[in-house]
CSV table of C-alpha atoms in Angstrom, one decimal:
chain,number,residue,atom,x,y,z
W,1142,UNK,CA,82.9,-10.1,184.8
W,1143,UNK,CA,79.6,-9.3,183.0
W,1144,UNK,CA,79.0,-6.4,185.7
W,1145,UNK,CA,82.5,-4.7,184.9
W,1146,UNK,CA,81.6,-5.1,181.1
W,1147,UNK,CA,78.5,-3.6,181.8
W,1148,UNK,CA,79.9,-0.5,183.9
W,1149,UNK,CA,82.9,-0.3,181.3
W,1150,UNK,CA,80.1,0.2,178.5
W,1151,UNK,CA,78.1,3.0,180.6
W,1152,UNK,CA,81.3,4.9,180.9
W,1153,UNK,CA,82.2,4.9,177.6
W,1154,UNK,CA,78.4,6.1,176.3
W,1155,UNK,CA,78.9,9.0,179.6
W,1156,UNK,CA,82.0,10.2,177.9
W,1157,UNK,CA,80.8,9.5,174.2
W,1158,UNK,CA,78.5,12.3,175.7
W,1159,UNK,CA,80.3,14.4,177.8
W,1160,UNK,CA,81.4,17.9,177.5
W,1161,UNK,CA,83.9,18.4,174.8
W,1162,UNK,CA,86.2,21.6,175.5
W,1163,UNK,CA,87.0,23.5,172.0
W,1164,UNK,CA,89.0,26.4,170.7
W,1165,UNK,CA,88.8,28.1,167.5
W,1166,UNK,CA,91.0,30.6,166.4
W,1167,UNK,CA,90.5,33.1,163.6
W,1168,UNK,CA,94.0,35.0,163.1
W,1169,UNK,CA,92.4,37.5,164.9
W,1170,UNK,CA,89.7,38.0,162.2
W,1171,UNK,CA,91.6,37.1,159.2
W,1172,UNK,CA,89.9,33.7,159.1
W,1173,UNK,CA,86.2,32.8,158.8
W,1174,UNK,CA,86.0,29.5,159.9
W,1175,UNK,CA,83.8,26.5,159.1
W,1176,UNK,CA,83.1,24.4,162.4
W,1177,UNK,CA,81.2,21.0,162.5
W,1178,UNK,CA,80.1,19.6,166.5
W,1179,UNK,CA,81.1,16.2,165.2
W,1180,UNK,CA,84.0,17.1,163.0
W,1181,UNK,CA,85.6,20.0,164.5
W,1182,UNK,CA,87.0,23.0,161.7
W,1183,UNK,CA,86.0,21.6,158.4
W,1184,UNK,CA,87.3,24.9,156.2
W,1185,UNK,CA,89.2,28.3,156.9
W,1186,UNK,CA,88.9,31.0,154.4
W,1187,UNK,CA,91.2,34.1,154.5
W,1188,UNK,CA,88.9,37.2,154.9
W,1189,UNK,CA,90.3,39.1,151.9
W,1190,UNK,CA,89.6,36.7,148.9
W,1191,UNK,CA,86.3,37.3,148.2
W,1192,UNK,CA,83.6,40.5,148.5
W,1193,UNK,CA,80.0,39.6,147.8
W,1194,UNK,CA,78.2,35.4,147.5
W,1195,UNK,CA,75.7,34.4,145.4
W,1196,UNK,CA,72.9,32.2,146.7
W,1197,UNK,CA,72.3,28.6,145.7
W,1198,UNK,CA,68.9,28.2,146.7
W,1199,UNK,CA,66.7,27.6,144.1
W,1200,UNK,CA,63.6,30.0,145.1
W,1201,UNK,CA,65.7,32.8,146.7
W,1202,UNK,CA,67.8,35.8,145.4
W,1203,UNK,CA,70.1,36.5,148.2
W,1204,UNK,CA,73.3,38.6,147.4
W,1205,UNK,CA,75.8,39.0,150.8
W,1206,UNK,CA,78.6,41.2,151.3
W,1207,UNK,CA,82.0,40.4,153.1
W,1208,UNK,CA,81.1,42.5,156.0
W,1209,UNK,CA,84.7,40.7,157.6
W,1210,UNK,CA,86.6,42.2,154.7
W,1211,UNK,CA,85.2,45.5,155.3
W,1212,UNK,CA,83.4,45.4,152.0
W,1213,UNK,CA,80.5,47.9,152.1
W,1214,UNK,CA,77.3,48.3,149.9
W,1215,UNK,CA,75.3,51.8,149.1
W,1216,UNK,CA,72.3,52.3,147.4
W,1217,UNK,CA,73.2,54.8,144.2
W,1218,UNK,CA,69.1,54.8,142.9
W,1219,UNK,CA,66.5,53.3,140.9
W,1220,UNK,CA,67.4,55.0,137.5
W,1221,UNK,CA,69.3,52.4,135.9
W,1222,UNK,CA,69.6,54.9,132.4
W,1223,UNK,CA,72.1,56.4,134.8
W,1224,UNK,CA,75.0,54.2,134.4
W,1225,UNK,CA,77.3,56.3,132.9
W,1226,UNK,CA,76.5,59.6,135.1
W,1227,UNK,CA,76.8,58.4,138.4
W,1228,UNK,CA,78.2,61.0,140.6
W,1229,UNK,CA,78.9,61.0,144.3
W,1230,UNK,CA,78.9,64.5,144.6
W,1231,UNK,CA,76.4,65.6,147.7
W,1232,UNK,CA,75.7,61.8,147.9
W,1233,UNK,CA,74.3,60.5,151.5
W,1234,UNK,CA,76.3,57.5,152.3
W,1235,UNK,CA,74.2,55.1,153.9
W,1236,UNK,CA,75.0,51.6,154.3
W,1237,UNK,CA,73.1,48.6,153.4
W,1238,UNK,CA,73.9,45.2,155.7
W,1239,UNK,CA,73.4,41.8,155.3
W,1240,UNK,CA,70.3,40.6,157.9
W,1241,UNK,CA,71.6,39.4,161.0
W,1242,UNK,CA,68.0,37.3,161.1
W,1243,UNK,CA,68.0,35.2,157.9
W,1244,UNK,CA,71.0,34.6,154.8
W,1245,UNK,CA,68.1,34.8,152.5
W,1246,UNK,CA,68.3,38.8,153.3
W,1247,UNK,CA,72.1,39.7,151.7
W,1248,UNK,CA,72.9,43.7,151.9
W,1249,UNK,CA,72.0,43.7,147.8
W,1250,UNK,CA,68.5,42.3,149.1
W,1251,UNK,CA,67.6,44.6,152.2
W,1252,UNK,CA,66.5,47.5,149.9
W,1253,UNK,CA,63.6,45.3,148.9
W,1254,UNK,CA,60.3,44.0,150.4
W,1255,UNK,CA,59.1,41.1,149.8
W,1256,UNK,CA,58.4,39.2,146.6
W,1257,UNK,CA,58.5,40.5,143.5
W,1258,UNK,CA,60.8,43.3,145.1
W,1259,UNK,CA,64.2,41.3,145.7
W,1260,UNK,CA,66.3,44.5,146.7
W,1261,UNK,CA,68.6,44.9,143.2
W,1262,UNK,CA,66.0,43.7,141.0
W,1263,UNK,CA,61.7,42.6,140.4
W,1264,UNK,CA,60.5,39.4,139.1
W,1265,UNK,CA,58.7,39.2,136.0
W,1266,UNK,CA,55.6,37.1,136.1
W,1267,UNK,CA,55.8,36.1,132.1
W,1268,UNK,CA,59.3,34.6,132.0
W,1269,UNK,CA,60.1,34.1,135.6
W,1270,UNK,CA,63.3,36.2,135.6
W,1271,UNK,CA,64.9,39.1,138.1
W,1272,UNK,CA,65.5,41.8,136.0
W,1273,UNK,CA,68.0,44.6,137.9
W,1274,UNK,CA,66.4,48.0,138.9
W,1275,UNK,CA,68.9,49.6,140.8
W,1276,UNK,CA,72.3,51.0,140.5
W,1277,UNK,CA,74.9,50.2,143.7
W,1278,UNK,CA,78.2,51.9,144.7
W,1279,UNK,CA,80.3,48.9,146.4
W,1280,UNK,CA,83.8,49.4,148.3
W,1281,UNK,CA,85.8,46.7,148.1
W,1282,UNK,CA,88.0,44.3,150.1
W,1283,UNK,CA,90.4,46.0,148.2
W,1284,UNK,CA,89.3,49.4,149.3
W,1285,UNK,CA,88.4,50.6,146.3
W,1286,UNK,CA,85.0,51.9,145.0
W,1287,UNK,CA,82.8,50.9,142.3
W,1288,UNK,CA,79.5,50.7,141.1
W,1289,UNK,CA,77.6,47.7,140.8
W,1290,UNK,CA,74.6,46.5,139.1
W,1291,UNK,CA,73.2,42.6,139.0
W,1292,UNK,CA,71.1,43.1,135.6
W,1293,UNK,CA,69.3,39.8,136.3
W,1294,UNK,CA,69.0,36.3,137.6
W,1295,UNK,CA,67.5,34.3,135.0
W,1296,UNK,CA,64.7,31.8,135.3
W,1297,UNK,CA,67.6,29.1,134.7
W,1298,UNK,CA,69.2,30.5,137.6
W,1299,UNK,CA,72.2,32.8,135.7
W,1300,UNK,CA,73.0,36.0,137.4
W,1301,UNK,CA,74.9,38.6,135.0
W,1302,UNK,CA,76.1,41.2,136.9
W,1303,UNK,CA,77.8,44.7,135.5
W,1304,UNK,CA,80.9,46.2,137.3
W,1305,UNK,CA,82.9,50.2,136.8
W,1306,UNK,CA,84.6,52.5,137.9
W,1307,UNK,CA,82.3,55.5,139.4
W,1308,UNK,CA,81.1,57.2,136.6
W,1309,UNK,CA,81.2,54.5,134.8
W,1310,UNK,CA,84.2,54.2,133.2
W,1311,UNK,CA,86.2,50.4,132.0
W,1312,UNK,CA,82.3,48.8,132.6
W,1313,UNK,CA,82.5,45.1,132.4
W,1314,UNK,CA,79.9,42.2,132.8
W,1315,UNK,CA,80.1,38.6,134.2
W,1316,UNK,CA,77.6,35.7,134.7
W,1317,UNK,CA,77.6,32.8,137.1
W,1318,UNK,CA,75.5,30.0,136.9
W,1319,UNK,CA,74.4,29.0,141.0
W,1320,UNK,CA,72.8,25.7,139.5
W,1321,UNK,CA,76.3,24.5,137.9
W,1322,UNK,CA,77.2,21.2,139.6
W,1323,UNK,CA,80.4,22.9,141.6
W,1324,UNK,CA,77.8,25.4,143.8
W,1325,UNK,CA,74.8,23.6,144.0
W,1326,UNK,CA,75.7,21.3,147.4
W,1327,UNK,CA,76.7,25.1,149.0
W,1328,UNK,CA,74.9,27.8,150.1
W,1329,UNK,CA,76.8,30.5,148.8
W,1330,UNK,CA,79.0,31.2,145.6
W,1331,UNK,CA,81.8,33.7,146.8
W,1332,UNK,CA,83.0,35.9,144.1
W,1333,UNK,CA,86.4,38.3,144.1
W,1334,UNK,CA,84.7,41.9,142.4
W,1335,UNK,CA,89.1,42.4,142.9
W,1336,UNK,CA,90.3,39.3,140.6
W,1337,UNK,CA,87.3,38.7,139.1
W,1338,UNK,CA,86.9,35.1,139.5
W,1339,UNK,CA,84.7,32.5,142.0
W,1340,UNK,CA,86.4,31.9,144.9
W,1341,UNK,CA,84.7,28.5,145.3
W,1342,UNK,CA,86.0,27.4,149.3
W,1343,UNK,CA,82.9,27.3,151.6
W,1344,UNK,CA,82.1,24.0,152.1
W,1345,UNK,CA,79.8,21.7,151.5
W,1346,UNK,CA,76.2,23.1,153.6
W,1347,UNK,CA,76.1,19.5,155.1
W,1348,UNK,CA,79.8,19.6,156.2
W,1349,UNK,CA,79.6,22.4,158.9
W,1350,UNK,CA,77.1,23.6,161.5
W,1351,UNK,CA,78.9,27.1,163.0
W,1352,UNK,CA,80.8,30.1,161.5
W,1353,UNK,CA,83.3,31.8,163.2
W,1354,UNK,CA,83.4,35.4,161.4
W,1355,UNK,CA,82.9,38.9,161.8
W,1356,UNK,CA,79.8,40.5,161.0
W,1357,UNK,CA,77.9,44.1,161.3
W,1358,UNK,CA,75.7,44.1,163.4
W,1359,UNK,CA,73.7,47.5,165.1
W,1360,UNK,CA,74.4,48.7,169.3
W,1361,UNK,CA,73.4,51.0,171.1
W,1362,UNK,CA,75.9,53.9,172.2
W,1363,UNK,CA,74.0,56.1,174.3
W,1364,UNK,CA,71.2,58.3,172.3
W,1365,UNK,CA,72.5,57.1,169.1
W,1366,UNK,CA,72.8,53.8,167.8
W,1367,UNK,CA,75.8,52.3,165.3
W,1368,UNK,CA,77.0,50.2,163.3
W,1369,UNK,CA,79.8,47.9,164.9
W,1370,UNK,CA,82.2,45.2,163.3
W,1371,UNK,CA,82.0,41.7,165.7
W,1372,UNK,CA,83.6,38.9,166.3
W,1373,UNK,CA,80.6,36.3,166.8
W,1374,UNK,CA,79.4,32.8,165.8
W,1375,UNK,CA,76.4,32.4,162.9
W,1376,UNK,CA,74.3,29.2,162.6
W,1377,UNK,CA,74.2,27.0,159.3
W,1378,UNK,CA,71.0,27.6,157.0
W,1379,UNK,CA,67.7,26.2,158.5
W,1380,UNK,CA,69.1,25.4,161.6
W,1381,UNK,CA,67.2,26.4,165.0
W,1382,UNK,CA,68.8,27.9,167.9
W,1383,UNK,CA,67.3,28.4,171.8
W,1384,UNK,CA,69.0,30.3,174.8
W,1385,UNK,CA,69.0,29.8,177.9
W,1386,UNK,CA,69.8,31.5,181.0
W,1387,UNK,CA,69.4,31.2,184.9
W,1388,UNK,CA,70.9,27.7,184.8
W,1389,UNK,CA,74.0,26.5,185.2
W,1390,UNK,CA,75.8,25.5,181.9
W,1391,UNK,CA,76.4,22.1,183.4
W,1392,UNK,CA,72.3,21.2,183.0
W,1393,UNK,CA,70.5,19.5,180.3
W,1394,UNK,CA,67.3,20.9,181.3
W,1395,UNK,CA,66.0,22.4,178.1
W,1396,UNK,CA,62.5,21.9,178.5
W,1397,UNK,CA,61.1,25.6,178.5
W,1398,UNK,CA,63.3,26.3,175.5
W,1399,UNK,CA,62.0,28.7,172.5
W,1400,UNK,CA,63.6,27.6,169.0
W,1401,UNK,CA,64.5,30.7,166.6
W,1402,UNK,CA,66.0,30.6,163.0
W,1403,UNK,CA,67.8,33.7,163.2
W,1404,UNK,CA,71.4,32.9,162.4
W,1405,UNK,CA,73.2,35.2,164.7
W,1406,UNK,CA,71.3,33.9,167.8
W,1407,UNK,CA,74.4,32.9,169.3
W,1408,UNK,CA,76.0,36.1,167.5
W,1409,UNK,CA,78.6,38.1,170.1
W,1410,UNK,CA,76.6,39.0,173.2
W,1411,UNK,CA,77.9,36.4,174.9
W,1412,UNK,CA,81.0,38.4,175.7
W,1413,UNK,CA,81.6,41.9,176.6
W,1414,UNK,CA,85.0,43.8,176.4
W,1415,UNK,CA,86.3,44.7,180.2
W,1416,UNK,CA,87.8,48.5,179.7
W,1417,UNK,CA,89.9,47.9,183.2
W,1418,UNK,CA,91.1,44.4,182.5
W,1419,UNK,CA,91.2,44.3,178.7
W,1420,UNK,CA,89.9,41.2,178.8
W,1421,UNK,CA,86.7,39.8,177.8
W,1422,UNK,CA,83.8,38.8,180.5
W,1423,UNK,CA,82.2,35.6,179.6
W,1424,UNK,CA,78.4,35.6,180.8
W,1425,UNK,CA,78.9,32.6,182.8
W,1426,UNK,CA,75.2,31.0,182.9
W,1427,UNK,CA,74.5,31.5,179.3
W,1428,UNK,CA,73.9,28.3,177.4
W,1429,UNK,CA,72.9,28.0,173.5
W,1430,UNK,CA,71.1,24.3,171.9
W,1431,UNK,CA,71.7,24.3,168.7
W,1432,UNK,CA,69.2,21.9,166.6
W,1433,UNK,CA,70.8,20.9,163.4
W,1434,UNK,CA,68.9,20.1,159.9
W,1435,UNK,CA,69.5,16.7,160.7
W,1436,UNK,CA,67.5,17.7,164.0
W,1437,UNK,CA,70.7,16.3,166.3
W,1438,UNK,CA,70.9,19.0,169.5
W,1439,UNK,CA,74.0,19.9,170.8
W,1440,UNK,CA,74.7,22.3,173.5
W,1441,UNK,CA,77.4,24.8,173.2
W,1442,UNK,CA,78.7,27.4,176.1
W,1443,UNK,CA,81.6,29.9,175.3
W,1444,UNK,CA,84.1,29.8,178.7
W,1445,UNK,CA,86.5,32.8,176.9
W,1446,UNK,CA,87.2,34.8,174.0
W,1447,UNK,CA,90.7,35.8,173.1
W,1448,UNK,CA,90.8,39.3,171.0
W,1449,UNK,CA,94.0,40.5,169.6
W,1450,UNK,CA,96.0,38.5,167.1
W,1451,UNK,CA,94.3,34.9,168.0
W,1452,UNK,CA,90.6,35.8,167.8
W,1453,UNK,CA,90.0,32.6,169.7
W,1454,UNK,CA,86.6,31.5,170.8
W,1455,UNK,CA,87.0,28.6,173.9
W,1456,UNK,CA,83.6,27.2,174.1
W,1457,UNK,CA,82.1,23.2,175.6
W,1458,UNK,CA,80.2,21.5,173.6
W,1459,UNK,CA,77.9,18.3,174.1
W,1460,UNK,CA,75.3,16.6,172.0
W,1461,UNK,CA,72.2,16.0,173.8
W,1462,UNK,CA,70.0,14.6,171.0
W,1463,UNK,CA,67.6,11.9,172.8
W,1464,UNK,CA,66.6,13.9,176.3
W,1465,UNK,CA,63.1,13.7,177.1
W,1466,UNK,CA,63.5,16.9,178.1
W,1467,UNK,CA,64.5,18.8,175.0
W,1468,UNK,CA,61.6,21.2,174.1
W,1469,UNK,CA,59.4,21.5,171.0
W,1470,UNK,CA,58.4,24.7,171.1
W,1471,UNK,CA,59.2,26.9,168.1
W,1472,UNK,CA,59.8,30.5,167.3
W,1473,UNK,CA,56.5,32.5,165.3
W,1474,UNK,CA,57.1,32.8,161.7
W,1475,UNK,CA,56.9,36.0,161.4
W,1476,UNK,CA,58.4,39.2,158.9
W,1477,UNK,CA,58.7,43.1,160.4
W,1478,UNK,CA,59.6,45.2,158.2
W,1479,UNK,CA,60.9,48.3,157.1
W,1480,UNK,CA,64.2,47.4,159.6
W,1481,UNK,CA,65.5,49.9,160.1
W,1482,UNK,CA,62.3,51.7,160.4
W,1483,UNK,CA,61.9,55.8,161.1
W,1484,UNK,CA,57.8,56.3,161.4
W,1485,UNK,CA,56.6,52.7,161.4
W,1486,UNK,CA,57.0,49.5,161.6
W,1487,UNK,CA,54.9,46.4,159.7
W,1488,UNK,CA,54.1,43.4,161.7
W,1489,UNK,CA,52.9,40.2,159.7
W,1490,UNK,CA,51.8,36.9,161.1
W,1491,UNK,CA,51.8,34.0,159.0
W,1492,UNK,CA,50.6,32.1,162.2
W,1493,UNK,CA,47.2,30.2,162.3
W,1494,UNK,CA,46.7,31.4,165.4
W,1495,UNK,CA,46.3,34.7,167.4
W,1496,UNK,CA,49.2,36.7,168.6
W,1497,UNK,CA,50.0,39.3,171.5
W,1498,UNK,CA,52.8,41.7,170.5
W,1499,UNK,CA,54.7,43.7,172.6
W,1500,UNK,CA,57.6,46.6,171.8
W,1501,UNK,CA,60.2,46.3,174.8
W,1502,UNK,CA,62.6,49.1,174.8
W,1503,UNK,CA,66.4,48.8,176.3
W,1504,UNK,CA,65.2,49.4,179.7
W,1505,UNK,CA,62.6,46.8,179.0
W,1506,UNK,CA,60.0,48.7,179.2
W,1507,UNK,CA,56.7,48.2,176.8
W,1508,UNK,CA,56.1,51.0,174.9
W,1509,UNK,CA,53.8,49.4,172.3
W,1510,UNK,CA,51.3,47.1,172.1
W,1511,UNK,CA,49.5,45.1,169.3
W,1512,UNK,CA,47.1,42.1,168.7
W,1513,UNK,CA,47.4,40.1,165.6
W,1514,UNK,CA,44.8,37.3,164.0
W,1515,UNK,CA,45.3,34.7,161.9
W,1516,UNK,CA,48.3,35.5,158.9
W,1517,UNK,CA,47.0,39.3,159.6
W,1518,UNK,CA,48.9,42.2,159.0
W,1519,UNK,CA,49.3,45.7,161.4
W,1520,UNK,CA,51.2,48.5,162.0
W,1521,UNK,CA,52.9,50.2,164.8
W,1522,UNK,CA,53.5,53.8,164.9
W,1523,UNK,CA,56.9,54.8,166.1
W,1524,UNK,CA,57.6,58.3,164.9
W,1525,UNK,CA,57.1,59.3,168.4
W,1526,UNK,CA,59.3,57.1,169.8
W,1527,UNK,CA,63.6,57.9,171.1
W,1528,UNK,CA,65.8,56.9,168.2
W,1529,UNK,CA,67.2,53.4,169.1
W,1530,UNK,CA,67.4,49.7,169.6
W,1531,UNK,CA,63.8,47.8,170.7
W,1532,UNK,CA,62.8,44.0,170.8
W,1533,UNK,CA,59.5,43.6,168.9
W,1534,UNK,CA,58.6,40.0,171.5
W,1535,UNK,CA,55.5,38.2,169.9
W,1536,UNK,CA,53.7,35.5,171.7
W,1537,UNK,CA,51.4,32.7,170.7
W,1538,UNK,CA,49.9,29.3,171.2
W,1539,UNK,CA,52.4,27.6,169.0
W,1540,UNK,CA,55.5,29.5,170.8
W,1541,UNK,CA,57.1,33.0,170.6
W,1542,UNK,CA,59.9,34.9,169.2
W,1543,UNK,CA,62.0,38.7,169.3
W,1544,UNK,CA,63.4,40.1,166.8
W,1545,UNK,CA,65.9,43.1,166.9
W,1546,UNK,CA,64.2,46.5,165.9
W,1547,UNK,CA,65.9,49.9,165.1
W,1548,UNK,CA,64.6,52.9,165.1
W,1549,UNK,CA,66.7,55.5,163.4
């Protein structure tokens, strides 16, 4: 008897375990939804009530736009005296996304730098506010256009933002508070520029690990590259993701893995669109870990992905928190930036250590090459390279990581 309790308790921990067979389904796109490995769908929010989110974080700026609702941000100029003559006429329409590496990086923030340059707006040493320098023309979820300005983010954490019609016509203002008690367990406030009002549904940040969206993201189609709409998966804030492939999704083995913080690691390239089936071709021996802020590691494999009007993602999933095998290697801290770039491209370590750098084009070929010391900063020429997509791949003692590089 205590032998059969014994194997009864095994098997229960082997299936506690085992591989877990999921489905998700976004009304073909009309849903993002919220996704917990322990919990299943935790929230579902209809793609059309809300156009840009607010941050929460108290030492971060970040502005997004509903890429899923087809909201889309330009960059009008600098001169914000201009309010009242803006004018599209002769305008060059180019787009500004959110990062597909970090949330910190919204589309209102990719104009920017780095610190005191936040992308809409500087920071002001003597009072600690962001006070608005530029002008933004915004289309909306309801497919209208307006121009936009966020005229600060106060030290106390207020953001007033200012809203018109082009031309500035019917101006109005708002202010949201991201340290009032309702926001502050999220990551983002979501705000309808259409109803004017918060649209406070994302969840709690420690009530969901995956988001099932769509998202711009930047492919290559032939000499040219563009901007596409996909359907993909994004990873929580300050979670770590590592992918593996050459192994069959059935093994653990994750010691050789390299950790990386980008958030659309997992993204949409784990599927590509058959033109003579119709159907979507899973890449069968691609496996993502997934190490949580709670640092938990499950494993998640996608097995098929339904387009149409389900937009279901079929995907196993299995915690594997406690192998001796799971790795501890992490992914460079590291920024490159202007991205996208046209002449150059900055490279800075914030390593202790030396790096190797290498530029890998899509034929994975190496067409630069660059040595880094110790939290140093260089600079690789590109002018003279094909317009395109590259992976900048930087290696270390302390680990590696790639990062997605466009040349345009």
């Amino acid at each position: 008897m205590k032998n059969l309790l014994i194997i009864a308790l095994i098997l229960l921990s082997s299936v506690g375990m085992a591989q877990t067979a999921k489905v998700v389904t976004t009304n073909g796109g009309a849903d993002d939804v919220y996704f917990s490995f322990s919990n299943n769908e935790v929230q579902r929010i209809n793609r059309a009530t809300w156009d840009i989110g607010f941050t929460t974080k108290g030492f971060d700026a970040s502005i997004l736009i509903n890429e899923n609702a087809g909201v889309e941000l330009f960059l009008y100029g600098n001169n914000i005296a201009a309010w009242d003559q803006v004018d599209t006429t002769g305008f060059v329409w180019n787009n500004s996304y959110n990062s597909e590496e970090s949330w910190t990086l919204g589309a209102f923030a990719n104009q920017g730098t780095s610190h005191p340059d936040y992308g809409w707006g500087t920071y002001t040493q003597t009072n600690h506010d962001i006070n608005g320098d530029r002008i933004f023309i915004i289309k909306l979820s309801d497919k209208n256009y307006k121009q936009i300005m966020v005229e600060k983010m106060s030290a106390a954490g207020v953001y007033t933002v200012k809203l018109a019609d082009l031309g500035g016509a019917n101006t109005n203002s708002f202010s949201l508070n991201k340290k009032d008690a309702a926001y502050t367990s999220k990551n983002f406030v979501l705000y309808s520029l259409v109803s004017n009002e918060v649209v406070n549904e994302e969840p709690n940040n420690d009530s969901w690990d995956l988001l099932f969206t769509k998202y711009i993201t930047i492919v290559q189609q032939g000499p040219v590259t563009q901007p596409y709409l996909v359907s993909g998966v994004k990873v929580n804030a300050g979670y770590e993701v590592a992918e593996r492939t050459g192994f069959p999704t059935s093994s653990n083995d994750t010691s050789m893995l390299v950790w990386d913080t980008k958030i659309t690691e997992i993204g949409s390239d784990w599927k590509t669109f058959n033109s003579s089936t119709f159907q979507y071709d899973i890449t069968s021996d691609l496996t993502y870990f997934v190490r949580t802020q709670k640092g938990e590691v499950w494993k998640i494999f996608f097995t098929d992905y339904k387009g149409g009007t389900e937009g279901g993602f079929y995907f196993n999933i299995e915690r594997v928190s406690g192998s001796a095998s799971v790795g501890q290697y992490s992914a460079l801290n590291s920024r490159v930036y202007p991205n996208p770039a046209v002449n150059n491209i900055t490279v800075e370590s914030q390593e202790n250590t030396n790096l190797i750098g290498s530029l890998i084009d899509m034929q994975g070929r190496r067409v630069r090459s660059l040595e880094l010391l110790p939290f140093e900063t260089n600079t690789i020429e590109t002018i003279d390279l094909a317009r395109g997509i590259y992976t900048l791949v930087l290696r270390g003692e302390n680990g590696m990581s790639s990062k997605k590089v466009i040349l345009e």
